[in-house]
XYZ file of C-alpha atoms in Angstrom:
336
model
C 0.031 0.000 0.033
C 1.380 3.427 -1.043
C 1.846 5.820 1.856
C -0.380 8.832 2.042
C 0.299 12.221 3.710
C -2.879 14.014 4.576
C -2.721 17.866 4.778
C -3.954 18.808 8.086
C -5.112 22.167 9.344
C -4.266 23.804 6.088
C -7.335 25.120 4.329
C -8.865 27.600 6.811
C -11.720 29.982 6.456
C -10.393 33.540 5.846
C -10.655 35.520 9.086
C -10.878 32.460 11.216
C -8.449 32.241 14.286
C -6.531 29.483 12.463
C -5.832 31.888 9.612
C -4.376 34.643 11.709
C -1.060 33.351 12.592
C 1.647 35.125 10.723
C 5.480 34.867 10.661
C 5.583 31.171 11.277
C 8.370 29.128 9.649
C 7.224 27.811 6.337
C 6.802 24.160 5.683
C 7.276 22.595 2.308
C 5.867 19.177 1.261
C 8.220 18.614 -1.683
C 7.928 16.171 -4.577
C 4.555 14.732 -3.585
C 1.750 13.555 -5.715
C -1.358 15.828 -5.170
C -4.815 14.159 -5.366
C -7.862 16.424 -5.702
C -10.785 14.084 -6.094
C -13.250 15.111 -8.691
C -11.386 18.113 -9.663
C -8.381 17.015 -11.705
C -6.165 13.963 -12.296
C -3.392 13.267 -9.709
C -0.531 15.645 -10.257
C 3.053 14.282 -9.634
C 6.231 15.916 -8.382
C 4.335 18.840 -6.761
C 5.424 21.143 -3.968
C 3.027 22.589 -1.360
C 4.310 25.637 0.457
C 2.525 26.188 3.869
C 2.817 29.560 5.572
C 1.543 29.567 9.149
C -1.795 27.654 8.897
C -2.483 28.374 5.278
C -1.534 26.801 1.996
C 0.400 29.578 0.163
C 1.326 27.667 -3.027
C 0.647 24.449 -4.800
C 2.731 24.058 -7.910
C 5.332 21.925 -9.781
C 8.353 21.311 -7.548
C 10.721 22.707 -10.092
C 8.777 26.055 -10.107
C 8.709 26.532 -6.418
C 11.359 28.597 -4.675
C 12.165 27.261 -1.214
C 12.022 30.147 1.280
C 15.181 30.517 3.530
C 14.742 28.642 6.745
C 11.831 26.564 5.653
C 11.262 23.001 6.848
C 11.260 20.729 3.948
C 9.637 17.268 3.862
C 10.790 15.093 0.987
C 7.515 13.514 -0.142
C 8.798 11.388 -2.990
C 6.572 8.267 -3.376
C 3.829 9.703 -1.224
C 0.515 11.341 -1.859
C -1.156 14.407 -0.503
C -4.985 14.316 -0.075
C -7.550 16.757 1.257
C -8.533 16.194 4.839
C -11.324 13.644 5.252
C -14.654 14.389 6.900
C -16.307 11.657 8.858
C -19.954 12.803 9.044
C -21.275 9.849 11.269
C -19.150 8.779 14.122
C -19.899 7.666 17.721
C -16.313 7.632 18.824
C -16.686 4.349 20.550
C -14.610 1.173 19.973
C -16.875 -0.154 17.372
C -17.224 -3.488 19.082
C -18.794 -5.287 22.061
C -16.579 -3.647 24.567
C -17.298 -1.739 27.811
C -18.543 1.776 27.469
C -15.632 4.178 27.128
C -15.358 6.998 29.693
C -12.674 8.917 27.648
C -13.304 9.377 23.919
C -10.354 11.717 23.256
C -7.983 8.935 22.294
C -10.393 7.761 19.571
C -10.914 11.368 18.350
C -7.110 11.827 18.117
C -6.626 8.565 16.306
C -8.899 9.800 13.526
C -6.627 12.678 12.876
C -3.783 10.361 12.464
C -5.814 8.520 9.837
C -6.391 11.700 7.875
C -9.855 12.741 9.198
C -9.707 16.424 9.846
C -13.469 16.982 10.613
C -15.696 14.672 12.565
C -19.362 14.846 13.280
C -20.462 12.900 16.306
C -23.915 11.439 16.075
C -24.435 10.904 19.746
C -22.410 11.323 22.909
C -23.419 12.164 26.493
C -23.463 15.848 27.441
C -20.321 15.688 29.582
C -18.240 13.970 26.827
C -19.609 16.470 24.301
C -18.435 19.338 26.349
C -15.056 17.787 27.033
C -14.458 16.943 23.405
C -15.431 20.424 22.322
C -13.018 21.933 24.928
C -10.062 19.743 24.164
C -10.260 19.973 20.332
C -10.927 23.753 20.038
C -7.327 25.020 20.623
C -5.428 25.844 17.338
C -2.673 23.470 18.027
C -4.852 20.675 19.468
C -3.961 17.265 17.975
C -7.509 16.508 17.173
C -9.867 16.863 14.242
C -12.302 19.674 14.223
C -15.152 18.253 16.328
C -18.880 18.884 15.761
C -21.726 16.960 17.424
C -25.266 16.649 18.659
C -24.910 15.558 22.218
C -27.511 12.881 23.258
C -30.127 12.211 20.530
C -33.917 11.969 20.645
C -35.400 8.368 20.549
C -37.817 5.997 22.190
C -34.814 3.846 23.517
C -31.803 5.612 24.892
C -31.024 9.388 24.817
C -33.927 11.855 25.232
C -37.462 10.293 25.152
C -40.007 13.072 25.307
C -43.730 12.059 25.202
C -45.203 15.469 24.223
C -44.234 18.273 21.899
C -43.870 20.637 24.897
C -41.309 18.214 26.530
C -39.531 17.910 23.291
C -39.147 21.641 22.746
C -37.953 22.122 26.293
C -35.117 19.538 25.772
C -34.086 21.207 22.546
C -33.743 24.553 24.246
C -31.679 22.883 26.955
C -29.490 21.303 24.276
C -28.997 24.688 22.697
C -27.764 26.084 25.966
C -25.039 23.309 26.028
C -23.774 24.547 22.675
C -24.546 21.519 20.509
C -23.953 21.935 16.841
C -27.183 20.296 15.748
C -29.998 17.976 17.000
C -30.318 14.297 16.148
C -33.532 12.258 16.022
C -33.983 8.551 15.760
C -37.160 7.987 13.910
C -37.058 4.407 13.184
C -38.795 1.122 14.286
C -35.481 -0.800 13.615
C -37.429 -3.436 11.612
C -34.546 -3.462 9.024
C -32.154 -4.573 11.731
C -34.065 -6.677 14.266
C -37.163 -8.869 14.134
C -38.366 -7.265 17.268
C -39.394 -3.747 16.324
C -39.194 -0.885 18.705
C -41.722 2.022 19.154
C -41.200 5.068 16.976
C -41.327 8.563 18.292
C -44.743 10.120 17.920
C -44.952 12.078 14.614
C -46.077 15.264 16.355
C -43.139 15.069 18.825
C -40.603 14.473 15.936
C -42.173 17.463 14.088
C -41.841 19.601 17.289
C -38.233 18.744 17.715
C -37.387 19.869 14.195
C -39.507 23.050 14.460
C -37.889 24.098 17.784
C -34.450 23.164 16.554
C -34.926 25.794 13.645
C -36.319 28.289 16.095
C -33.059 27.869 18.023
C -30.920 28.290 14.909
C -29.961 24.536 14.939
C -30.257 21.967 12.047
C -32.058 18.744 12.733
C -30.651 15.502 11.313
C -32.723 12.253 11.341
C -31.900 8.596 11.589
C -34.682 7.116 9.290
C -33.382 4.317 7.052
C -37.033 3.314 6.212
C -38.407 5.395 3.237
C -41.820 5.953 4.971
C -40.243 7.541 8.142
C -37.615 9.428 6.091
C -40.439 11.146 4.050
C -42.285 12.072 7.136
C -39.183 13.619 8.732
C -38.459 15.606 5.587
C -42.012 16.727 5.403
C -41.539 18.039 8.910
C -38.541 19.979 7.686
C -35.524 17.678 8.528
C -32.198 19.093 7.244
C -30.774 15.672 6.520
C -30.691 11.940 6.953
C -27.838 10.255 8.728
C -28.315 6.904 7.202
C -29.035 5.739 3.645
C -32.487 4.389 2.813
C -32.561 0.633 2.835
C -36.346 -0.395 2.851
C -37.016 0.322 -0.846
C -35.998 2.374 -3.814
C -36.150 6.160 -3.319
C -38.866 7.851 -5.480
C -39.593 11.191 -7.025
C -41.393 12.451 -3.989
C -38.406 11.642 -1.679
C -35.958 13.432 -4.069
C -38.212 16.538 -4.278
C -38.452 16.657 -0.425
C -34.639 16.422 -0.336
C -34.302 19.236 -2.768
C -36.891 21.405 -1.022
C -35.100 21.121 2.310
C -31.553 21.252 0.764
C -31.063 18.158 2.758
C -27.842 16.210 3.216
C -27.734 12.386 2.738
C -25.181 10.490 4.760
C -25.149 6.959 3.324
C -23.268 4.965 6.040
C -22.680 2.297 3.434
C -20.048 0.618 5.577
C -22.629 0.097 8.312
C -24.944 -1.691 5.978
C -22.141 -3.711 4.464
C -21.026 -4.886 7.853
C -24.519 -5.747 8.972
C -25.048 -7.779 5.944
C -22.136 -10.029 6.750
C -20.525 -9.299 10.089
C -17.985 -12.241 9.599
C -16.594 -10.964 6.417
C -16.180 -7.432 7.744
C -13.106 -8.025 9.894
C -11.415 -9.861 7.037
C -11.872 -6.791 4.830
C -10.463 -4.600 7.668
C -7.337 -6.702 8.020
C -6.746 -6.580 4.230
C -7.036 -2.838 4.242
C -4.829 -2.428 7.393
C -1.385 -4.044 6.780
C 0.135 -1.879 9.588
C -2.376 -3.065 12.184
C -3.599 0.360 13.128
C -7.074 -1.018 13.560
C -5.975 -4.394 14.876
C -7.979 -4.101 18.135
C -11.162 -3.576 16.154
C -10.738 -6.417 13.654
C -9.369 -8.727 16.385
C -12.544 -8.192 18.364
C -14.826 -8.856 15.493
C -12.892 -11.937 14.284
C -13.860 -13.541 17.508
C -16.817 -15.884 16.750
C -18.475 -14.824 20.130
C -18.621 -11.206 19.028
C -20.180 -12.213 15.723
C -22.770 -14.198 17.526
C -23.498 -11.394 19.943
C -23.888 -8.979 17.007
C -26.185 -11.356 15.124
C -28.337 -11.937 18.139
C -28.970 -8.130 18.330
C -29.122 -7.565 14.569
C -31.373 -10.528 14.101
C -32.598 -9.425 10.708
C -29.258 -9.581 8.918
C -31.038 -11.490 6.106
C -33.119 -8.447 5.362
C -29.976 -6.320 5.044
C -28.283 -8.775 2.773
C -31.340 -8.891 0.473
C -31.468 -5.088 0.255
C -27.748 -4.080 0.286
C -28.044 -3.347 -3.429
C -31.019 -1.059 -2.678
C -28.902 0.998 -0.436
C -26.201 1.305 -3.055
C -28.661 2.106 -5.820
C -30.351 4.708 -3.584
C -27.138 6.551 -3.034
C -26.528 6.574 -6.742
C -30.043 7.977 -7.368
C -29.533 10.657 -4.667
C -26.190 11.699 -6.113
C -27.386 11.833 -9.740
C -30.317 13.864 -8.572
C -27.991 16.479 -7.184
């Protein structure tokens, strides 16, 4: 596997604190191959000049003058890619392990893997505050961290019974400086043969309405098309899982356009659920250095697979519809 250098903390919003540092020693990534997905073909033997926290120059290495005193990293045989954005992460261990009390090591590990922005889809309020505090400093060795705090659901998280209760909790979440609100609007029938209760539709709608009143976006876990449409009709700003139940239709696409909603496919989740025993084998093949060894070692244990399959007892449903999830992502992408 070719080695990859990921540019970290380089592209800043003009006027942001990260862009204000001046006079810092220049850093040159020299003789690298620059990859800009979807923009242009890979460009070989390039130099990237970094001044402070900003990219100053990206050009052919033979056309770039090296500033006096600059730190130069010889990147021959390596690639530079944009920082990756992980838009659905819970920062746990990803396996049947005890609940973590400190999520910072996992957040830091993501930066080492090239992820420069992370959106957490559910952590407790104390962990959210700590992760925000720890990752906010300019020189903090963490990705930029965004999140929702605890989510709304009928199992776990916040479980309001009335619209008034829901609105009160949204306001409390706003006071805790969350970046958005997350709602689970799903009976889990795609994953388990024992369906769970779904949030009342009027409660779900009240959460979204109050989120907007508080200047927050509301993102919804709704992998079943019927529930996804109801959430979008209520004004949801995005879906945090792909649709698995059936092909998306014109009504769904129009609702997505109307809301300018985002679609986070989580394909890897469905691929893992379809065959949990094959998943660790794929991880091992992808991970020759063993950076994820604790994860794939846990899941290679037959006991872990049995535990997972006991909970996600409807894996046959996922296997039968995995192509639907893929096709739906293609439909959504092609629809813009």
